[in-house]
Amino acid sequence: MNLHDLREAQANFTKRIDDILEERKHLYKLRGAFTRRFSINTLSNLRVDGYVIGKGGHTFCYKIERELDGLGRIIGATAFKFGVYYGRTKQDTTDKYRFTSIWGSDSKIAYQNVIPAIIELIKAGKKEDIETIVNSKISPMFKGKILSVYYPDRYLNVFSDDHLKYFLKFYDLDTKKLLRSDPVIKREALLEFKNND
């Protein structure tokens, strides 16, 4: 994108900002309700059925993926991104708790490991501890969504690595090192570009 096109796009966006904010007001209310409902204290005591997708519309995973979809899309990747979920696979149509092995050897242990990791991520996000964020075992898309929901003014709500690479290329930020970096670092570079303009 050349500088003239960028400035034109920025001017058009600026003209529409009030309309955009009005259109998204309901999403901001949902985000506020979500972060109040799922505070660190609540997460510390949350039972598995209040966390997993597959147990209704009241759960942490359902709300962050589906209810808050308008604040950044993570639908499409498998439910394994959550570490633990309740449901089926293509090979096994039995509804049951399922888990990603990086979190433990069964769904109970996995859940006991996922929740502290989410709490640690939220705390690291507040402190802007990028090293801890990068090193978190939480899947990249889910990690990005959590951060942008809890800290919308600090973390970018683009989660797909392909989309991040697209924007890096679009704005001529696509160094080989950056393209190979963690999605967290890519989001930081894009946010820095935006904030410096």
Backbone as JSON Lines, residues from 0, in Angstrom:
{"i":0,"aa":"M","n":[0.85,-1.17,0.0],"ca":[0.0,0.0,0.0],"c":[0.89,1.23,0.0]}
{"i":1,"aa":"N","n":[0.59,2.2,-0.84],"ca":[1.39,3.42,-0.83],"c":[0.82,4.38,0.22]}
{"i":2,"aa":"L","n":[1.62,5.37,0.55],"ca":[1.27,6.29,1.63],"c":[-0.01,7.07,1.32]}
{"i":3,"aa":"H","n":[-0.2,7.46,0.07],"ca":[-1.41,8.18,-0.32],"c":[-2.66,7.35,-0.04]}
{"i":4,"aa":"D","n":[-2.64,6.06,-0.45],"ca":[-3.78,5.17,-0.21],"c":[-4.04,4.98,1.28]}
{"i":5,"aa":"L","n":[-2.96,4.86,2.05],"ca":[-3.11,4.7,3.5],"c":[-3.78,5.93,4.11]}
{"i":6,"aa":"R","n":[-3.32,7.1,3.74],"ca":[-3.9,8.34,4.29],"c":[-5.37,8.48,3.88]}
{"i":7,"aa":"E","n":[-5.69,8.09,2.67],"ca":[-7.08,8.16,2.21],"c":[-7.96,7.21,3.02]}
{"i":8,"aa":"A","n":[-7.46,6.0,3.25],"ca":[-8.21,5.02,4.04],"c":[-8.38,5.52,5.48]}
{"i":9,"aa":"Q","n":[-7.34,6.13,6.04],"ca":[-7.44,6.66,7.39],"c":[-8.49,7.78,7.47]}
{"i":10,"aa":"A","n":[-8.51,8.65,6.47],"ca":[-9.48,9.75,6.46],"c":[-10.91,9.21,6.37]}
{"i":11,"aa":"N","n":[-11.12,8.2,5.53],"ca":[-12.45,7.59,5.42],"c":[-12.87,6.93,6.73]}
{"i":12,"aa":"F","n":[-11.92,6.26,7.38],"ca":[-12.21,5.62,8.66],"c":[-12.57,6.66,9.7]}
{"i":13,"aa":"T","n":[-11.81,7.74,9.76],"ca":[-12.05,8.8,10.74],"c":[-13.46,9.37,10.59]}
{"i":14,"aa":"K","n":[-13.92,9.53,9.35],"ca":[-15.26,10.04,9.1],"c":[-16.34,9.09,9.64]}
{"i":15,"aa":"R","n":[-16.03,7.8,9.66],"ca":[-17.02,6.79,10.04],"c":[-16.9,6.33,11.49]}
{"i":16,"aa":"I","n":[-15.93,6.83,12.24],"ca":[-15.62,6.27,13.56],"c":[-16.83,6.28,14.5]}
{"i":17,"aa":"D","n":[-17.6,7.35,14.49],"ca":[-18.77,7.4,15.38],"c":[-19.79,6.32,15.03]}
{"i":18,"aa":"D","n":[-20.02,6.12,13.73],"ca":[-20.95,5.07,13.3],"c":[-20.43,3.68,13.66]}
{"i":19,"aa":"I","n":[-19.13,3.48,13.48],"ca":[-18.53,2.19,13.8],"c":[-18.67,1.9,15.3]}
{"i":20,"aa":"L","n":[-18.36,2.88,16.12],"ca":[-18.49,2.69,17.57],"c":[-19.93,2.4,17.97]}
{"i":21,"aa":"E","n":[-20.87,3.07,17.35],"ca":[-22.28,2.84,17.64],"c":[-22.7,1.43,17.24]}
{"i":22,"aa":"E","n":[-22.26,0.99,16.05],"ca":[-22.59,-0.35,15.56],"c":[-22.04,-1.44,16.47]}
{"i":23,"aa":"R","n":[-20.91,-1.17,17.09],"ca":[-20.24,-2.19,17.91],"c":[-20.52,-2.06,19.4]}
{"i":24,"aa":"K","n":[-21.35,-1.1,19.76],"ca":[-21.62,-0.84,21.18],"c":[-22.08,-2.11,21.91]}
{"i":25,"aa":"H","n":[-22.96,-2.89,21.27],"ca":[-23.45,-4.11,21.92],"c":[-22.31,-5.11,22.15]}
{"i":26,"aa":"L","n":[-21.33,-5.15,21.24],"ca":[-20.18,-6.04,21.43],"c":[-19.32,-5.59,22.61]}
{"i":27,"aa":"Y","n":[-19.14,-4.29,22.75],"ca":[-18.36,-3.78,23.87],"c":[-19.05,-4.07,25.2]}
{"i":28,"aa":"K","n":[-20.38,-4.02,25.21],"ca":[-21.12,-4.38,26.42],"c":[-20.95,-5.87,26.73]}
{"i":29,"aa":"L","n":[-21.02,-6.7,25.69],"ca":[-20.82,-8.14,25.89],"c":[-19.41,-8.43,26.42]}
{"i":30,"aa":"R","n":[-18.42,-7.73,25.87],"ca":[-17.04,-7.92,26.33],"c":[-16.92,-7.53,27.8]}
{"i":31,"aa":"G","n":[-17.5,-6.39,28.16],"ca":[-17.45,-5.97,29.56],"c":[-18.1,-6.97,30.48]}
{"i":32,"aa":"A","n":[-19.27,-7.48,30.08],"ca":[-19.97,-8.49,30.88],"c":[-19.13,-9.76,30.99]}
{"i":33,"aa":"F","n":[-18.48,-10.14,29.89],"ca":[-17.65,-11.34,29.89],"c":[-16.48,-11.21,30.87]}
{"i":34,"aa":"T","n":[-15.75,-10.1,30.79],"ca":[-14.57,-9.95,31.65],"c":[-14.95,-9.81,33.12]}
{"i":35,"aa":"R","n":[-16.13,-9.24,33.38],"ca":[-16.59,-9.19,34.78],"c":[-16.99,-10.59,35.26]}
{"i":36,"aa":"R","n":[-17.7,-11.3,34.4],"ca":[-18.16,-12.64,34.79],"c":[-16.98,-13.6,34.97]}
{"i":37,"aa":"F","n":[-15.99,-13.51,34.09],"ca":[-14.85,-14.43,34.13],"c":[-13.6,-13.7,34.61]}
{"i":38,"aa":"S","n":[-13.71,-13.13,35.8],"ca":[-12.56,-12.49,36.43],"c":[-11.56,-13.58,36.84]}
{"i":39,"aa":"I","n":[-10.38,-13.15,37.24],"ca":[-9.37,-14.12,37.69],"c":[-9.9,-14.92,38.88]}
{"i":40,"aa":"N","n":[-10.59,-14.28,39.8],"ca":[-11.15,-15.0,40.95],"c":[-12.16,-16.05,40.51]}
{"i":41,"aa":"T","n":[-13.03,-15.68,39.56],"ca":[-14.02,-16.62,39.07],"c":[-13.34,-17.78,38.35]}
{"i":42,"aa":"L","n":[-12.35,-17.47,37.5],"ca":[-11.64,-18.53,36.78],"c":[-10.95,-19.5,37.73]}
{"i":43,"aa":"S","n":[-10.44,-18.98,38.84],"ca":[-9.75,-19.84,39.82],"c":[-10.66,-20.91,40.39]}
{"i":44,"aa":"N","n":[-11.97,-20.62,40.43],"ca":[-12.94,-21.55,41.01],"c":[-13.88,-22.16,39.98]}
{"i":45,"aa":"L","n":[-13.62,-21.93,38.71],"ca":[-14.52,-22.38,37.66],"c":[-14.44,-23.89,37.48]}
{"i":46,"aa":"R","n":[-15.6,-24.51,37.44],"ca":[-15.67,-25.95,37.18],"c":[-15.58,-26.19,35.69]}
{"i":47,"aa":"V","n":[-15.23,-27.39,35.32],"ca":[-15.0,-27.72,33.92],"c":[-16.22,-27.42,33.05]}
{"i":48,"aa":"D","n":[-17.43,-27.69,33.56],"ca":[-18.64,-27.44,32.76],"c":[-18.93,-25.96,32.57]}
{"i":49,"aa":"G","n":[-18.28,-25.1,33.31],"ca":[-18.38,-23.67,33.1],"c":[-17.33,-23.15,32.14]}
{"i":50,"aa":"Y","n":[-16.42,-24.03,31.77],"ca":[-15.32,-23.66,30.88],"c":[-15.51,-24.17,29.45]}
{"i":51,"aa":"V","n":[-15.79,-25.46,29.31],"ca":[-15.7,-26.12,28.0],"c":[-16.79,-25.71,27.02]}
{"i":52,"aa":"I","n":[-16.43,-25.67,25.77],"ca":[-17.42,-25.55,24.72],"c":[-18.08,-26.92,24.62]}
{"i":53,"aa":"G","n":[-19.35,-26.94,24.29],"ca":[-20.08,-28.21,24.21],"c":[-21.04,-28.41,25.37]}
{"i":54,"aa":"K","n":[-21.01,-27.5,26.34],"ca":[-21.89,-27.62,27.51],"c":[-22.86,-26.44,27.61]}
{"i":55,"aa":"G","n":[-23.13,-25.8,26.48],"ca":[-24.11,-24.72,26.47],"c":[-23.51,-23.35,26.26]}
{"i":56,"aa":"G","n":[-24.39,-22.37,26.18],"ca":[-24.0,-21.01,25.86],"c":[-23.5,-20.18,27.02]}
{"i":57,"aa":"H","n":[-23.39,-20.76,28.19],"ca":[-22.96,-20.01,29.38],"c":[-21.46,-20.13,29.64]}
{"i":58,"aa":"T","n":[-20.75,-20.97,28.89],"ca":[-19.37,-21.3,29.24],"c":[-18.36,-20.27,28.73]}
{"i":59,"aa":"F","n":[-17.21,-20.26,29.36],"ca":[-16.11,-19.38,28.99],"c":[-15.76,-19.54,27.51]}
{"i":60,"aa":"C","n":[-15.55,-20.77,27.08],"ca":[-15.12,-21.03,25.7],"c":[-16.2,-20.68,24.69]}
{"i":61,"aa":"Y","n":[-17.44,-21.01,25.0],"ca":[-18.53,-20.67,24.09],"c":[-18.63,-19.16,23.91]}
{"i":62,"aa":"K","n":[-18.63,-18.46,25.02],"ca":[-18.81,-17.01,24.96],"c":[-17.66,-16.32,24.24]}
{"i":63,"aa":"I","n":[-16.43,-16.74,24.52],"ca":[-15.29,-16.06,23.9],"c":[-15.19,-16.38,22.41]}
{"i":64,"aa":"E","n":[-15.6,-17.58,22.02],"ca":[-15.54,-17.95,20.61],"c":[-16.77,-17.47,19.85]}
{"i":65,"aa":"R","n":[-17.94,-17.73,20.37],"ca":[-19.18,-17.48,19.62],"c":[-19.81,-16.13,19.93]}
{"i":66,"aa":"E","n":[-20.04,-15.85,21.2],"ca":[-20.72,-14.62,21.56],"c":[-19.89,-13.38,21.22]}
{"i":67,"aa":"L","n":[-18.58,-13.51,21.35],"ca":[-17.68,-12.38,21.07],"c":[-17.02,-12.51,19.7]}
{"i":68,"aa":"D","n":[-17.63,-13.24,18.81],"ca":[-17.08,-13.45,17.47],"c":[-16.87,-12.13,16.73]}
{"i":69,"aa":"G","n":[-17.72,-11.16,16.94],"ca":[-17.6,-9.88,16.27],"c":[-16.39,-9.06,16.7]}
{"i":70,"aa":"L","n":[-15.7,-9.51,17.75],"ca":[-14.49,-8.84,18.22],"c":[-13.22,-9.57,17.78]}
{"i":71,"aa":"G","n":[-13.36,-10.45,16.82],"ca":[-12.22,-11.22,16.31],"c":[-12.6,-12.68,16.24]}
{"i":72,"aa":"R","n":[-12.41,-13.26,15.09],"ca":[-12.9,-14.61,14.81],"c":[-11.85,-15.68,15.11]}
{"i":73,"aa":"I","n":[-12.27,-16.65,15.93],"ca":[-11.46,-17.86,16.14],"c":[-12.25,-19.12,15.8]}
{"i":74,"aa":"I","n":[-13.46,-18.93,15.28],"ca":[-14.26,-20.07,14.83],"c":[-13.59,-20.66,13.61]}
{"i":75,"aa":"G","n":[-13.59,-21.96,13.51],"ca":[-13.01,-22.62,12.34],"c":[-11.88,-23.55,12.74]}
{"i":76,"aa":"A","n":[-11.04,-23.11,13.65],"ca":[-10.02,-24.0,14.19],"c":[-10.73,-25.01,15.09]}
{"i":77,"aa":"T","n":[-10.15,-26.16,15.28],"ca":[-10.82,-27.19,16.08],"c":[-10.96,-26.76,17.54]}
{"i":78,"aa":"A","n":[-11.87,-27.4,18.24],"ca":[-12.09,-27.1,19.66],"c":[-10.89,-27.51,20.51]}
{"i":79,"aa":"F","n":[-9.95,-28.25,19.95],"ca":[-8.74,-28.6,20.69],"c":[-7.94,-27.34,21.08]}
{"i":80,"aa":"K","n":[-8.2,-26.22,20.39],"ca":[-7.5,-24.98,20.72],"c":[-7.74,-24.57,22.17]}
{"i":81,"aa":"F","n":[-8.87,-25.03,22.75],"ca":[-9.21,-24.67,24.13],"c":[-8.48,-25.54,25.15]}
{"i":82,"aa":"G","n":[-7.81,-26.58,24.72],"ca":[-7.12,-27.49,25.63],"c":[-8.02,-28.62,26.09]}
{"i":83,"aa":"V","n":[-9.27,-28.3,26.4],"ca":[-10.28,-29.26,26.83],"c":[-11.61,-28.82,26.25]}
{"i":84,"aa":"Y","n":[-12.39,-29.79,25.77],"ca":[-13.74,-29.47,25.32],"c":[-14.63,-30.69,25.5]}
{"i":85,"aa":"Y","n":[-15.93,-30.5,25.33],"ca":[-16.89,-31.59,25.42],"c":[-17.53,-31.74,24.05]}
{"i":86,"aa":"G","n":[-17.39,-32.94,23.47],"ca":[-17.98,-33.15,22.16],"c":[-17.44,-34.36,21.45]}
{"i":87,"aa":"R","n":[-17.48,-34.3,20.13],"ca":[-17.14,-35.42,19.25],"c":[-15.91,-35.09,18.42]}
{"i":88,"aa":"T","n":[-15.44,-36.13,17.74],"ca":[-14.45,-35.95,16.69],"c":[-14.99,-36.65,15.44]}
{"i":89,"aa":"K","n":[-14.32,-36.47,14.33],"ca":[-14.76,-37.16,13.11],"c":[-14.68,-38.68,13.27]}
{"i":90,"aa":"Q","n":[-13.69,-39.15,14.01],"ca":[-13.5,-40.59,14.18],"c":[-14.36,-41.18,15.29]}
{"i":91,"aa":"D","n":[-14.75,-40.38,16.26],"ca":[-15.51,-40.87,17.41],"c":[-16.69,-39.93,17.66]}
{"i":92,"aa":"T","n":[-17.89,-40.39,17.38],"ca":[-19.09,-39.56,17.49],"c":[-19.71,-39.55,18.89]}
{"i":93,"aa":"T","n":[-19.01,-40.12,19.85],"ca":[-19.48,-40.11,21.24],"c":[-19.17,-38.75,21.86]}
{"i":94,"aa":"D","n":[-20.18,-38.14,22.48],"ca":[-19.95,-36.88,23.2],"c":[-19.27,-37.2,24.52]}
{"i":95,"aa":"K","n":[-18.1,-36.63,24.7],"ca":[-17.35,-36.82,25.95],"c":[-16.3,-35.71,26.07]}
{"i":96,"aa":"Y","n":[-15.68,-35.63,27.23],"ca":[-14.61,-34.66,27.43],"c":[-13.4,-35.09,26.61]}
{"i":97,"aa":"R","n":[-12.84,-34.14,25.9],"ca":[-11.66,-34.39,25.07],"c":[-10.61,-33.37,25.45]}
{"i":98,"aa":"F","n":[-9.37,-33.7,25.2],"ca":[-8.29,-32.82,25.65],"c":[-7.1,-32.91,24.7]}
{"i":99,"aa":"T","n":[-6.27,-31.89,24.77],"ca":[-5.02,-31.85,24.02],"c":[-3.92,-32.37,24.93]}
{"i":100,"aa":"S","n":[-3.14,-33.3,24.44],"ca":[-2.16,-34.0,25.28],"c":[-1.08,-33.08,25.86]}
{"i":101,"aa":"I","n":[-0.87,-31.9,25.3],"ca":[0.16,-31.01,25.89],"c":[-0.26,-30.55,27.29]}
{"i":102,"aa":"W","n":[-1.55,-30.69,27.61],"ca":[-2.04,-30.25,28.91],"c":[-2.13,-31.36,29.93]}
{"i":103,"aa":"G","n":[-1.99,-32.62,29.52],"ca":[-2.05,-33.71,30.49],"c":[-2.47,-35.01,29.86]}
{"i":104,"aa":"S","n":[-2.55,-36.03,30.7],"ca":[-2.82,-37.39,30.21],"c":[-4.3,-37.75,30.22]}
{"i":105,"aa":"D","n":[-5.13,-36.9,30.81],"ca":[-6.58,-37.1,30.74],"c":[-7.25,-35.73,30.84]}
{"i":106,"aa":"S","n":[-8.55,-35.7,30.62],"ca":[-9.25,-34.4,30.56],"c":[-9.26,-33.67,31.9]}
{"i":107,"aa":"K","n":[-9.3,-34.41,33.0],"ca":[-9.3,-33.77,34.32],"c":[-7.98,-33.06,34.58]}
{"i":108,"aa":"I","n":[-6.89,-33.74,34.32],"ca":[-5.56,-33.14,34.51],"c":[-5.37,-31.98,33.53]}
{"i":109,"aa":"A","n":[-5.8,-32.19,32.3],"ca":[-5.66,-31.13,31.3],"c":[-6.38,-29.86,31.76]}
{"i":110,"aa":"Y","n":[-7.6,-30.03,32.25],"ca":[-8.36,-28.87,32.71],"c":[-7.65,-28.19,33.88]}
{"i":111,"aa":"Q","n":[-7.13,-28.98,34.79],"ca":[-6.42,-28.42,35.95],"c":[-5.17,-27.64,35.53]}
{"i":112,"aa":"N","n":[-4.66,-27.92,34.34],"ca":[-3.49,-27.19,33.83],"c":[-3.86,-26.0,32.95]}
{"i":113,"aa":"V","n":[-4.99,-26.1,32.26],"ca":[-5.4,-25.03,31.35],"c":[-5.79,-23.76,32.12]}
{"i":114,"aa":"I","n":[-6.59,-23.91,33.14],"ca":[-7.09,-22.73,33.87],"c":[-5.95,-21.9,34.46]}
{"i":115,"aa":"P","n":[-4.97,-22.49,35.16],"ca":[-3.86,-21.65,35.64],"c":[-3.09,-20.97,34.51]}
{"i":116,"aa":"A","n":[-3.01,-21.64,33.35],"ca":[-2.32,-21.02,32.21],"c":[-3.09,-19.8,31.7]}
{"i":117,"aa":"I","n":[-4.41,-19.88,31.7],"ca":[-5.23,-18.74,31.28],"c":[-5.08,-17.6,32.28]}
{"i":118,"aa":"I","n":[-5.1,-17.92,33.55],"ca":[-4.93,-16.9,34.59],"c":[-3.56,-16.24,34.44]}
{"i":119,"aa":"E","n":[-2.53,-17.06,34.24],"ca":[-1.17,-16.52,34.04],"c":[-1.12,-15.6,32.81]}
{"i":120,"aa":"L","n":[-1.8,-16.01,31.74],"ca":[-1.83,-15.2,30.52],"c":[-2.51,-13.85,30.77]}
{"i":121,"aa":"I","n":[-3.63,-13.87,31.46],"ca":[-4.34,-12.62,31.76],"c":[-3.46,-11.68,32.6]}
{"i":122,"aa":"K","n":[-2.78,-12.25,33.58],"ca":[-1.88,-11.44,34.42],"c":[-0.7,-10.92,33.59]}
{"i":123,"aa":"A","n":[-0.14,-11.75,32.74],"ca":[0.97,-11.33,31.88],"c":[0.51,-10.24,30.92]}
{"i":124,"aa":"G","n":[-0.72,-10.38,30.42],"ca":[-1.26,-9.36,29.53],"c":[-1.37,-8.01,30.22]}
{"i":125,"aa":"K","n":[-1.8,-8.02,31.45],"ca":[-1.93,-6.77,32.2],"c":[-0.56,-6.12,32.4]}
{"i":126,"aa":"K","n":[0.47,-6.93,32.66],"ca":[1.82,-6.41,32.88],"c":[2.57,-6.16,31.57]}
{"i":127,"aa":"E","n":[1.94,-6.54,30.44],"ca":[2.58,-6.46,29.12],"c":[3.88,-7.26,29.09]}
{"i":128,"aa":"D","n":[3.83,-8.42,29.72],"ca":[4.97,-9.34,29.79],"c":[4.98,-10.22,28.53]}
{"i":129,"aa":"I","n":[5.55,-9.69,27.47],"ca":[5.5,-10.35,26.17],"c":[6.2,-11.71,26.2]}
{"i":130,"aa":"E","n":[7.28,-11.83,26.92],"ca":[8.0,-13.11,26.99],"c":[7.11,-14.21,27.57]}
{"i":131,"aa":"T","n":[6.41,-13.93,28.65],"ca":[5.5,-14.91,29.25],"c":[4.36,-15.22,28.29]}
{"i":132,"aa":"I","n":[3.85,-14.2,27.61],"ca":[2.77,-14.41,26.65],"c":[3.22,-15.33,25.52]}
{"i":133,"aa":"V","n":[4.38,-15.06,24.96],"ca":[4.91,-15.9,23.86],"c":[5.1,-17.33,24.33]}
{"i":134,"aa":"N","n":[5.61,-17.51,25.53],"ca":[5.92,-18.85,26.04],"c":[4.72,-19.63,26.56]}
{"i":135,"aa":"S","n":[3.57,-19.01,26.64],"ca":[2.36,-19.7,27.09],"c":[2.03,-20.86,26.13]}
{"i":136,"aa":"K","n":[1.61,-21.98,26.7],"ca":[1.24,-23.15,25.88],"c":[-0.16,-23.02,25.27]}
{"i":137,"aa":"I","n":[-0.89,-21.99,25.62],"ca":[-2.22,-21.79,25.06],"c":[-2.08,-21.6,23.55]}
{"i":138,"aa":"S","n":[-3.0,-22.19,22.79],"ca":[-2.92,-22.1,21.33],"c":[-2.89,-20.63,20.9]}
{"i":139,"aa":"P","n":[-2.14,-20.33,19.84],"ca":[-1.94,-18.93,19.44],"c":[-3.24,-18.15,19.2]}
{"i":140,"aa":"M","n":[-4.22,-18.74,18.52],"ca":[-5.46,-18.01,18.25],"c":[-6.22,-17.73,19.55]}
{"i":141,"aa":"F","n":[-6.32,-18.73,20.4],"ca":[-7.04,-18.58,21.66],"c":[-6.34,-17.57,22.56]}
{"i":142,"aa":"K","n":[-5.02,-17.65,22.6],"ca":[-4.22,-16.72,23.39],"c":[-4.48,-15.28,22.93]}
{"i":143,"aa":"G","n":[-4.44,-15.07,21.62],"ca":[-4.68,-13.74,21.09],"c":[-6.07,-13.23,21.4]}
{"i":144,"aa":"K","n":[-7.06,-14.11,21.32],"ca":[-8.45,-13.71,21.59],"c":[-8.61,-13.33,23.06]}
{"i":145,"aa":"I","n":[-8.05,-14.12,23.95],"ca":[-8.14,-13.82,25.39],"c":[-7.54,-12.44,25.66]}
{"i":146,"aa":"L","n":[-6.35,-12.2,25.15],"ca":[-5.68,-10.92,25.41],"c":[-6.47,-9.74,24.86]}
{"i":147,"aa":"S","n":[-7.0,-9.87,23.66],"ca":[-7.72,-8.75,23.06],"c":[-9.08,-8.52,23.73]}
{"i":148,"aa":"V","n":[-9.65,-9.55,24.32],"ca":[-10.92,-9.39,25.04],"c":[-10.68,-8.72,26.39]}
{"i":149,"aa":"Y","n":[-9.67,-9.15,27.12],"ca":[-9.41,-8.58,28.44],"c":[-8.75,-7.21,28.37]}
{"i":150,"aa":"Y","n":[-7.96,-6.98,27.31],"ca":[-7.23,-5.72,27.16],"c":[-7.38,-5.19,25.73]}
{"i":151,"aa":"P","n":[-8.59,-4.76,25.36],"ca":[-8.87,-4.39,23.97],"c":[-8.08,-3.2,23.46]}
{"i":152,"aa":"D","n":[-7.65,-2.32,24.35],"ca":[-6.88,-1.16,23.91],"c":[-5.39,-1.45,23.81]}
{"i":153,"aa":"R","n":[-5.0,-2.65,24.21],"ca":[-3.57,-2.97,24.21],"c":[-3.2,-4.05,23.2]}
{"i":154,"aa":"Y","n":[-4.07,-5.04,22.97],"ca":[-3.72,-6.18,22.12],"c":[-4.61,-6.23,20.89]}
{"i":155,"aa":"L","n":[-3.98,-6.46,19.77],"ca":[-4.64,-6.49,18.47],"c":[-5.52,-7.72,18.33]}
{"i":156,"aa":"N","n":[-6.69,-7.56,17.71],"ca":[-7.64,-8.67,17.58],"c":[-7.6,-9.3,16.18]}
{"i":157,"aa":"V","n":[-6.4,-9.64,15.74],"ca":[-6.19,-10.43,14.52],"c":[-5.46,-11.69,14.99]}
{"i":158,"aa":"F","n":[-6.03,-12.87,14.71],"ca":[-5.52,-14.09,15.33],"c":[-4.89,-15.09,14.37]}
{"i":159,"aa":"S","n":[-5.34,-15.12,13.16],"ca":[-4.79,-16.06,12.17],"c":[-3.38,-15.63,11.77]}
{"i":160,"aa":"D","n":[-2.46,-16.56,11.81],"ca":[-1.09,-16.26,11.4],"c":[-1.04,-15.83,9.93]}
{"i":161,"aa":"D","n":[-1.87,-16.43,9.1],"ca":[-1.93,-16.03,7.68],"c":[-2.39,-14.58,7.54]}
{"i":162,"aa":"H","n":[-3.36,-14.18,8.33],"ca":[-3.84,-12.79,8.27],"c":[-2.77,-11.83,8.79]}
{"i":163,"aa":"L","n":[-2.08,-12.23,9.84],"ca":[-1.0,-11.39,10.36],"c":[0.08,-11.19,9.3]}
{"i":164,"aa":"K","n":[0.46,-12.27,8.63],"ca":[1.47,-12.17,7.56],"c":[0.97,-11.28,6.42]}
{"i":165,"aa":"Y","n":[-0.3,-11.39,6.09],"ca":[-0.88,-10.55,5.04],"c":[-0.72,-9.07,5.39]}
{"i":166,"aa":"F","n":[-1.09,-8.71,6.62],"ca":[-1.0,-7.31,7.01],"c":[0.45,-6.83,7.1]}
{"i":167,"aa":"L","n":[1.34,-7.7,7.55],"ca":[2.76,-7.33,7.57],"c":[3.25,-7.02,6.16]}
{"i":168,"aa":"K","n":[2.87,-7.85,5.22],"ca":[3.26,-7.62,3.82],"c":[2.6,-6.36,3.28]}
{"i":169,"aa":"F","n":[1.33,-6.19,3.59],"ca":[0.56,-5.05,3.1],"c":[1.21,-3.73,3.51]}
{"i":170,"aa":"Y","n":[1.74,-3.68,4.72],"ca":[2.35,-2.45,5.24],"c":[3.87,-2.46,5.12]}
{"i":171,"aa":"D","n":[4.4,-3.35,4.32],"ca":[5.86,-3.44,4.08],"c":[6.65,-3.64,5.36]}
{"i":172,"aa":"L","n":[6.12,-4.45,6.25],"ca":[6.82,-4.79,7.5],"c":[7.33,-6.23,7.47]}
{"i":173,"aa":"D","n":[7.27,-6.85,6.32],"ca":[7.48,-8.3,6.19],"c":[8.94,-8.71,6.06]}
{"i":174,"aa":"T","n":[9.71,-8.45,7.13],"ca":[11.08,-8.95,7.13],"c":[11.04,-10.47,7.33]}
{"i":175,"aa":"K","n":[12.07,-11.16,6.9],"ca":[12.11,-12.62,7.05],"c":[12.0,-13.0,8.52]}
{"i":176,"aa":"K","n":[12.71,-12.26,9.37],"ca":[12.68,-12.55,10.81],"c":[11.27,-12.4,11.38]}
{"i":177,"aa":"L","n":[10.6,-11.33,11.01],"ca":[9.26,-11.08,11.54],"c":[8.25,-12.09,11.01]}
{"i":178,"aa":"L","n":[8.37,-12.45,9.74],"ca":[7.44,-13.43,9.17],"c":[7.58,-14.8,9.85]}
{"i":179,"aa":"R","n":[8.77,-15.11,10.36],"ca":[9.0,-16.39,11.04],"c":[8.72,-16.33,12.54]}
{"i":180,"aa":"S","n":[8.41,-15.16,13.03],"ca":[8.25,-14.98,14.47],"c":[6.89,-15.49,14.96]}
{"i":181,"aa":"D","n":[6.77,-15.57,16.26],"ca":[5.53,-15.97,16.93],"c":[4.42,-14.98,16.57]}
{"i":182,"aa":"P","n":[3.16,-15.43,16.47],"ca":[2.06,-14.51,16.19],"c":[1.97,-13.35,17.18]}
{"i":183,"aa":"V","n":[2.35,-13.56,18.42],"ca":[2.34,-12.47,19.4],"c":[3.27,-11.35,18.94]}
{"i":184,"aa":"I","n":[4.43,-11.71,18.45],"ca":[5.41,-10.71,18.0],"c":[4.9,-10.01,16.74]}
{"i":185,"aa":"K","n":[4.25,-10.75,15.86],"ca":[3.66,-10.14,14.66],"c":[2.6,-9.11,15.04]}
{"i":186,"aa":"R","n":[1.74,-9.47,16.0],"ca":[0.71,-8.52,16.45],"c":[1.35,-7.29,17.07]}
{"i":187,"aa":"E","n":[2.41,-7.49,17.84],"ca":[3.1,-6.36,18.46],"c":[3.68,-5.42,17.39]}
{"i":188,"aa":"A","n":[4.24,-5.98,16.34],"ca":[4.82,-5.16,15.26],"c":[3.74,-4.34,14.56]}
{"i":189,"aa":"L","n":[2.6,-4.98,14.29],"ca":[1.5,-4.26,13.64],"c":[0.94,-3.17,14.54]}
{"i":190,"aa":"L","n":[0.82,-3.47,15.81],"ca":[0.3,-2.48,16.75],"c":[1.28,-1.3,16.89]}
{"i":191,"aa":"E","n":[2.56,-1.6,16.92],"ca":[3.56,-0.54,17.0],"c":[3.49,0.35,15.76]}
{"i":192,"aa":"F","n":[3.34,-0.28,14.6],"ca":[3.2,0.48,13.35],"c":[2.01,1.43,13.43]}
{"i":193,"aa":"K","n":[0.88,0.89,13.87],"ca":[-0.34,1.71,14.0],"c":[-0.13,2.85,14.99]}
{"i":194,"aa":"N","n":[0.41,2.54,16.16],"ca":[0.56,3.55,17.19],"c":[1.57,4.64,16.83]}
{"i":195,"aa":"N","n":[2.54,4.3,15.99],"ca":[3.55,5.27,15.57],"c":[3.09,6.15,14.42]}
{"i":196,"aa":"D","n":[1.93,5.83,13.84],"ca":[1.44,6.62,12.72],"c":[0.41,7.64,13.22]}
